[in-house]
Short mmCIF file of C-alpha atoms and ligand atoms in Angstrom, two decimals:
data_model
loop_
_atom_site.label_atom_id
_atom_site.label_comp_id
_atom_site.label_asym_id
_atom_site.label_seq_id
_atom_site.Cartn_x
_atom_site.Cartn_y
_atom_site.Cartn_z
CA UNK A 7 -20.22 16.26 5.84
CA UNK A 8 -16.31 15.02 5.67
CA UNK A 9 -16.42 11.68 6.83
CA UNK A 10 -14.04 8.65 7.21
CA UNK A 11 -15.22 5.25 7.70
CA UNK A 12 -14.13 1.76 7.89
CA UNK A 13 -16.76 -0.40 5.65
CA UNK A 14 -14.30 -3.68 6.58
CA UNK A 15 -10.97 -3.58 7.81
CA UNK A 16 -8.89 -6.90 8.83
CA UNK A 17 -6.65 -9.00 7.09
CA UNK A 18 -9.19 -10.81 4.95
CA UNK A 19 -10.72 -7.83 3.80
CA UNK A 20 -10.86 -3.97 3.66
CA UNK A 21 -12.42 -0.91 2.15
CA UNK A 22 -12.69 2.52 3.48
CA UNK A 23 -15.44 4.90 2.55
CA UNK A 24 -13.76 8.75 2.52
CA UNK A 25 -16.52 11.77 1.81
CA UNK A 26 -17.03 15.36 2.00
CA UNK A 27 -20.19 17.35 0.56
CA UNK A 28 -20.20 16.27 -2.78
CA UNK A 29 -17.45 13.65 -3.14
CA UNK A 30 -17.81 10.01 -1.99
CA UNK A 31 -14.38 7.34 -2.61
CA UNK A 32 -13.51 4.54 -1.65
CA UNK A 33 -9.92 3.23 -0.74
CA UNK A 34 -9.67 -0.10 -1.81
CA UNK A 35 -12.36 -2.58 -2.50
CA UNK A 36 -11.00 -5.82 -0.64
CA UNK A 37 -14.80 -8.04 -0.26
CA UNK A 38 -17.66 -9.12 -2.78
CA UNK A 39 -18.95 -6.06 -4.42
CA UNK A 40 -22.86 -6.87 -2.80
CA UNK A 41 -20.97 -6.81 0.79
CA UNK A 42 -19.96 -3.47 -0.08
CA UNK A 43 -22.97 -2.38 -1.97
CA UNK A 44 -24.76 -2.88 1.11
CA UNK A 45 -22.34 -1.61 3.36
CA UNK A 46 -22.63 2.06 1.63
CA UNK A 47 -26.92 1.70 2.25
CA UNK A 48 -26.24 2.12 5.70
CA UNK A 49 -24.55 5.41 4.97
CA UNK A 50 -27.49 6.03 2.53
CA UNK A 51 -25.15 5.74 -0.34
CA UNK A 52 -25.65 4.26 -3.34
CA UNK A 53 -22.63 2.53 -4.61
CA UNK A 54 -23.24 4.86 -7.93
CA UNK A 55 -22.83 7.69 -6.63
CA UNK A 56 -18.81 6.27 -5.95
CA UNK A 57 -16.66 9.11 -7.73
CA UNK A 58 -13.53 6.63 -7.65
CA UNK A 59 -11.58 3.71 -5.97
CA UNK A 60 -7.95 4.59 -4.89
CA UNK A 61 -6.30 1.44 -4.41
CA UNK A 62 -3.23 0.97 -2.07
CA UNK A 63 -1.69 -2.54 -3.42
CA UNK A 64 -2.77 -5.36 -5.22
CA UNK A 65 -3.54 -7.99 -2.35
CA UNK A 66 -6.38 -9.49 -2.77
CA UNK A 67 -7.89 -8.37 0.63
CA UNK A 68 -7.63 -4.68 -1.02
CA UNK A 69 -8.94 -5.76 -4.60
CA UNK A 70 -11.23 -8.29 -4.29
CA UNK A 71 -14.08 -6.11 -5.72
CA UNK A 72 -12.47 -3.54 -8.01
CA UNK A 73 -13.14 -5.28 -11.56
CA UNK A 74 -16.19 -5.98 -10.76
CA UNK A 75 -17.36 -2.70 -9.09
CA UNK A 76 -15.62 -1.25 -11.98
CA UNK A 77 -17.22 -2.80 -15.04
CA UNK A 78 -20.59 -2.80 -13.39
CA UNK A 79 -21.03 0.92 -12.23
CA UNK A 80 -18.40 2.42 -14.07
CA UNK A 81 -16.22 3.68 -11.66
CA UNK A 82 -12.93 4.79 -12.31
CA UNK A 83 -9.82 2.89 -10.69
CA UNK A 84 -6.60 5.04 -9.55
CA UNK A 85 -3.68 3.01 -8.61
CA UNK A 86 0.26 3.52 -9.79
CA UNK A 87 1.43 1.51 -13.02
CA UNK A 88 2.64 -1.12 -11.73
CA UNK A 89 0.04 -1.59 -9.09
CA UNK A 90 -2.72 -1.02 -11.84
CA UNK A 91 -1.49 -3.92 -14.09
CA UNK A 92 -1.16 -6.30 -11.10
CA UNK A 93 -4.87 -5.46 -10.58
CA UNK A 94 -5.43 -5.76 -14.18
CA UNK A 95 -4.02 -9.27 -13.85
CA UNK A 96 -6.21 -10.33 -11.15
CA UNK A 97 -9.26 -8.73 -11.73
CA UNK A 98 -9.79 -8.71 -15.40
CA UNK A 99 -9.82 -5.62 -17.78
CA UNK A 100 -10.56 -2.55 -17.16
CA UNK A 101 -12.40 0.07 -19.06
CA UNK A 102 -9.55 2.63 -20.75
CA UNK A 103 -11.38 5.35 -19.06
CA UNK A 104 -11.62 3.82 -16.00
CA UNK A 105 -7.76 3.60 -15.41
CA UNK A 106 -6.55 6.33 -13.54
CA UNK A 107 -2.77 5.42 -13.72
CA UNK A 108 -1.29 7.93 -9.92
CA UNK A 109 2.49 8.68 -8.88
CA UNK A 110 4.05 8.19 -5.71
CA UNK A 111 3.89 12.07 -4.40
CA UNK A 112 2.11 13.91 -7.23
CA UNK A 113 -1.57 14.85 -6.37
CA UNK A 114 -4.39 13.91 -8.22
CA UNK A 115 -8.19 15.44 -7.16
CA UNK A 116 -11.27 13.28 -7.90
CA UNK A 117 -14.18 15.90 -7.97
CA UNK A 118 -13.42 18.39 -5.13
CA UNK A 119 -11.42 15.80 -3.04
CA UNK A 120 -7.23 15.83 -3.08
CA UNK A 121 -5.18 13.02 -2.66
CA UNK A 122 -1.58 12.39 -2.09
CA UNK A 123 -0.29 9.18 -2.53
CA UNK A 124 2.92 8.33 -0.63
CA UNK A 125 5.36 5.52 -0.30
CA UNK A 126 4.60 2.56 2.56
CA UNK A 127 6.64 -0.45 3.25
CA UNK A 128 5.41 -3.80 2.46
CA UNK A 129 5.71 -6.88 0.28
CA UNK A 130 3.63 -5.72 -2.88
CA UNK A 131 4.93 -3.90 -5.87
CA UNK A 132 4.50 -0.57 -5.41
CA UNK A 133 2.54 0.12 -1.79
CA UNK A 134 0.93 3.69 -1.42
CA UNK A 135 -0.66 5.07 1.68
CA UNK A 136 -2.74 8.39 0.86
CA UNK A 137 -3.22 11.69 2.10
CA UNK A 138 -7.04 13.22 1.81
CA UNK A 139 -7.68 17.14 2.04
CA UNK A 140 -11.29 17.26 2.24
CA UNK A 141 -11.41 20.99 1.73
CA UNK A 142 -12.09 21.84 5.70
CA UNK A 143 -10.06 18.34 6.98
CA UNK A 144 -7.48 16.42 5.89
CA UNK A 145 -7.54 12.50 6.74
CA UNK A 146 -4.84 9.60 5.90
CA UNK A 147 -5.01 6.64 5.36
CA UNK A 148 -1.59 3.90 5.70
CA UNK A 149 -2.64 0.09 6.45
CA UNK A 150 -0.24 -2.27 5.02
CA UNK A 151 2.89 -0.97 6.87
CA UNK A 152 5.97 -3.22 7.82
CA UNK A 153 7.07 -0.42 10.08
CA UNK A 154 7.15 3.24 10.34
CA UNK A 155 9.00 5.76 7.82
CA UNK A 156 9.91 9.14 7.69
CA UNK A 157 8.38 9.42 4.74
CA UNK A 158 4.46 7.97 6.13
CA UNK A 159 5.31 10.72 9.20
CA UNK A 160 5.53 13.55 6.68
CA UNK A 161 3.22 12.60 4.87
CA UNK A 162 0.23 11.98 7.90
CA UNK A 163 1.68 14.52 10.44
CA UNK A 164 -1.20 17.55 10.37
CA UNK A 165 -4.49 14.76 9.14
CA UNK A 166 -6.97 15.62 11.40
CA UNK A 167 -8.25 11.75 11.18
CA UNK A 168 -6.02 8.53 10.44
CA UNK A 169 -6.35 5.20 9.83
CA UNK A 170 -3.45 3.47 10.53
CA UNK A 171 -2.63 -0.39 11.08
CA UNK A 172 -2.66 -2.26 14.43
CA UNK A 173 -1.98 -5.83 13.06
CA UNK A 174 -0.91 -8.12 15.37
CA UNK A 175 0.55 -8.51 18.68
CA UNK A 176 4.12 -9.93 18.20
CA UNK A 177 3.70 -12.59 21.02
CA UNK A 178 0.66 -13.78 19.35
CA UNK A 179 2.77 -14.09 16.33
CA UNK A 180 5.09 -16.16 17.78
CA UNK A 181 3.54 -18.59 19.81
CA UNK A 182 0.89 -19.12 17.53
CA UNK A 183 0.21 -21.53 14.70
CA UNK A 184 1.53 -19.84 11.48
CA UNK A 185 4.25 -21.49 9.54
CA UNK A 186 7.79 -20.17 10.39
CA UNK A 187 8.24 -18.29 6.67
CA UNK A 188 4.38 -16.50 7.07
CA UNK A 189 5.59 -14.74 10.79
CA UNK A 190 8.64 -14.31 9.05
CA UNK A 191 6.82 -12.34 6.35
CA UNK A 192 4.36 -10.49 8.99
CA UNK A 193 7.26 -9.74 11.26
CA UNK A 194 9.41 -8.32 8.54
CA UNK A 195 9.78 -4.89 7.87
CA UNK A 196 7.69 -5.23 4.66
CA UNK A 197 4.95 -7.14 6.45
CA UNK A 198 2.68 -5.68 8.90
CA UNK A 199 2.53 -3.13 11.61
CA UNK A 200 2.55 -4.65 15.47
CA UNK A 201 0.34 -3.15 18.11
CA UNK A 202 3.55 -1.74 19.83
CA UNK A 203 4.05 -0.29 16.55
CA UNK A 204 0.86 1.48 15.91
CA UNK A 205 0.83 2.92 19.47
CA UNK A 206 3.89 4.70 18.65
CA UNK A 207 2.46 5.94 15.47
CA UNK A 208 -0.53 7.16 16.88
CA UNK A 209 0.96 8.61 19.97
CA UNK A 210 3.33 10.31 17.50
CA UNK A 211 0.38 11.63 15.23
CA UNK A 212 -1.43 12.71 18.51
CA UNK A 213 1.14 14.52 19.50
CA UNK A 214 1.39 16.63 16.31
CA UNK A 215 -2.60 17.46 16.38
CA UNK A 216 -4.34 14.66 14.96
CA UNK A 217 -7.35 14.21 17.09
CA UNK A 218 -9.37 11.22 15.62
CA UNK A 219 -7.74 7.64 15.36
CA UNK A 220 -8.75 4.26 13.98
CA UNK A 221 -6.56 1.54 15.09
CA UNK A 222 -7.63 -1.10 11.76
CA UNK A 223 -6.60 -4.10 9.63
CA UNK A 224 -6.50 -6.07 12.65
CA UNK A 225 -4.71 -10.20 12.72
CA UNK A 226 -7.88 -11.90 12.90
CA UNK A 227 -5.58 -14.51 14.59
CA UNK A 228 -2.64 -12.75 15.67
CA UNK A 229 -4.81 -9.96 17.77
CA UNK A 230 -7.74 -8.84 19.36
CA UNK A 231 -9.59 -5.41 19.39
CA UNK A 232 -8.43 -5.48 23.12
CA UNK A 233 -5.15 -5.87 23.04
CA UNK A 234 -4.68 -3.42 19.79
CA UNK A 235 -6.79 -0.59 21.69
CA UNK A 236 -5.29 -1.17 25.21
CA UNK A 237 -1.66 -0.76 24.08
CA UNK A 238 -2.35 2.32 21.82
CA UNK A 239 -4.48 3.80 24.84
CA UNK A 240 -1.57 3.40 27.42
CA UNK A 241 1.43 4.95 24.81
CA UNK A 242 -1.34 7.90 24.60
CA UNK A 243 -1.47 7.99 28.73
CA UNK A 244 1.98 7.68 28.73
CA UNK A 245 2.42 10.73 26.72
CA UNK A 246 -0.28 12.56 28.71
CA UNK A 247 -3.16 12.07 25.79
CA UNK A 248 -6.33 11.41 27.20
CA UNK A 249 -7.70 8.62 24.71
CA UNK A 250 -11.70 9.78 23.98
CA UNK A 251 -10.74 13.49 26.09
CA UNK A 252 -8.01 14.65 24.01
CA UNK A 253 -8.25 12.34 20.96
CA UNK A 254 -11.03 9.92 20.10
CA UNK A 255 -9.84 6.32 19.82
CA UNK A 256 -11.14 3.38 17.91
CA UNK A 257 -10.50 0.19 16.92
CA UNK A 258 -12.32 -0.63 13.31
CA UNK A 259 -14.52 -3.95 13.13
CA UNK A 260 -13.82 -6.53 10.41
CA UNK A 261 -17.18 -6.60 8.96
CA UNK A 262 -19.09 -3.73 10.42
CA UNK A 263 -18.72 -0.34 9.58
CA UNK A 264 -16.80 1.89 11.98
CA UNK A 265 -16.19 6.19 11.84
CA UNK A 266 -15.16 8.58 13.96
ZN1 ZN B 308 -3.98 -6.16 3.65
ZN1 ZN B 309 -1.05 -6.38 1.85
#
């Protein structure tokens, strides 16, 4: 069964389980490797039979687990260069054959999965949302994102599921308690996606056909699941999308898993 699920998906953590039939990945590994381990039971997956991790960028809410999941089940690791020896840096060594060095735009399969890495704006060194053909669906995946390119659009327009960032709601931001250079950073256009922001993007995707959306990597003090679902729901109305009619709609939980 194709399948895309949040495992955890917020600022201090996230890792997304993507399957079909006979290939199970992860994209990124951002909480203890036992968190995870257990997370996969209730999918009645064992973390062994994890074909890869794709990782998007080296923060450690992405990483956290990689070296570790790594070395101890032998999984491989696919990441760009530069990406790959940040993780490298903060995870410890790798095994040689379990770094799978990718390229912005050139596809790479992991057993009968495809994946297309593409460009995304934010502060790391090399940022990569992906692009999933499952053989019978194709899902993406772009958290991360200080605002919408042409490029992410391209890339996500047809998926049939997305996961896309709904970070914070820029009010929040700015009345609340974060020193003036960290909403800087969040606010920037390599920092995080706003709720207005994600609306747009998902109304956008909508529009084009996707028909499965998780709103994800939610401000665990610049949102709520609320606010994040309410303003992506009334962009859809606006647009005459029928949230859970026309497309289903859902905001992912930071510690529990969420699919659609
Ligand atoms: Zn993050
Ligand atoms: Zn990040």
């Amino acid at each position: 069964m194709n399948r895309l699920a949040t495992l955890f998906s917020s600022s201090s953590g996230n890792c997304t389980l993507i399957c079909n039939d006979d290939t199970n990945i992860l994209i990124d590994a951002g909480v203890s490797a036992s968190r995870i381990t257990a997370a996969l039971r209730e999918f009645e997956l064992d973390i062994c039979e994890i074909d890869g991790i794709v990782v998007t960028h080296e923060h450690t809410d992405h990483i956290k687990a990689v070296g570790a999941l790594s070395r101890k089940y032998n999984i491989p690791v696919y990441a760009n260069a530069p990406t790959m020896t940040e993780i490298i840096a903060s995870v410890g060594d790798l095994h040689d054959r379990n770094i799978c060095i990718t390229q912005c735009g050139k596809s790479f399969d992991i057993r009968s999965i495809n994946i297309v890495p593409f460009s995304i704006p934010h502060d790391a060194v090399e940022p990569m949302g992906y692009t999933v053909d499952l053989g019978s669906s194709r899902v993406s995946v772009a958290t991360d994102t200080g605002h919408i390119t042409k490029s992410m659009l391209v890339n996500m327009s047809k998926s049939d599921t997305v996961l896309i960032e709904s970070n914070h709601d820029v009010e929040m931001v700015k009345n609340g308690k974060y020193p003036y250079m960290l909403k800087k950073r969040i606010l920037s256009d390599n920092g995080h996606l706003s709720n207005e922001n994600a609306a747009w993007l998902a109304t956008q995707l909508a529009l084009w056909g996707t028909k499965k959306i998780i709103l994800g990597h939610l401000s665990e003090h610049n949102n709520i699941p609320e606010k994040a679902y309410e303003t992506a729901e009334k962009k859809l109305c606006e647009n005459n999308i029928k949230p859970n009619s026309d497309v289903i709609l859902k905001v992912a939980s930071k510690s529990q898993p969420c699919m659609v």
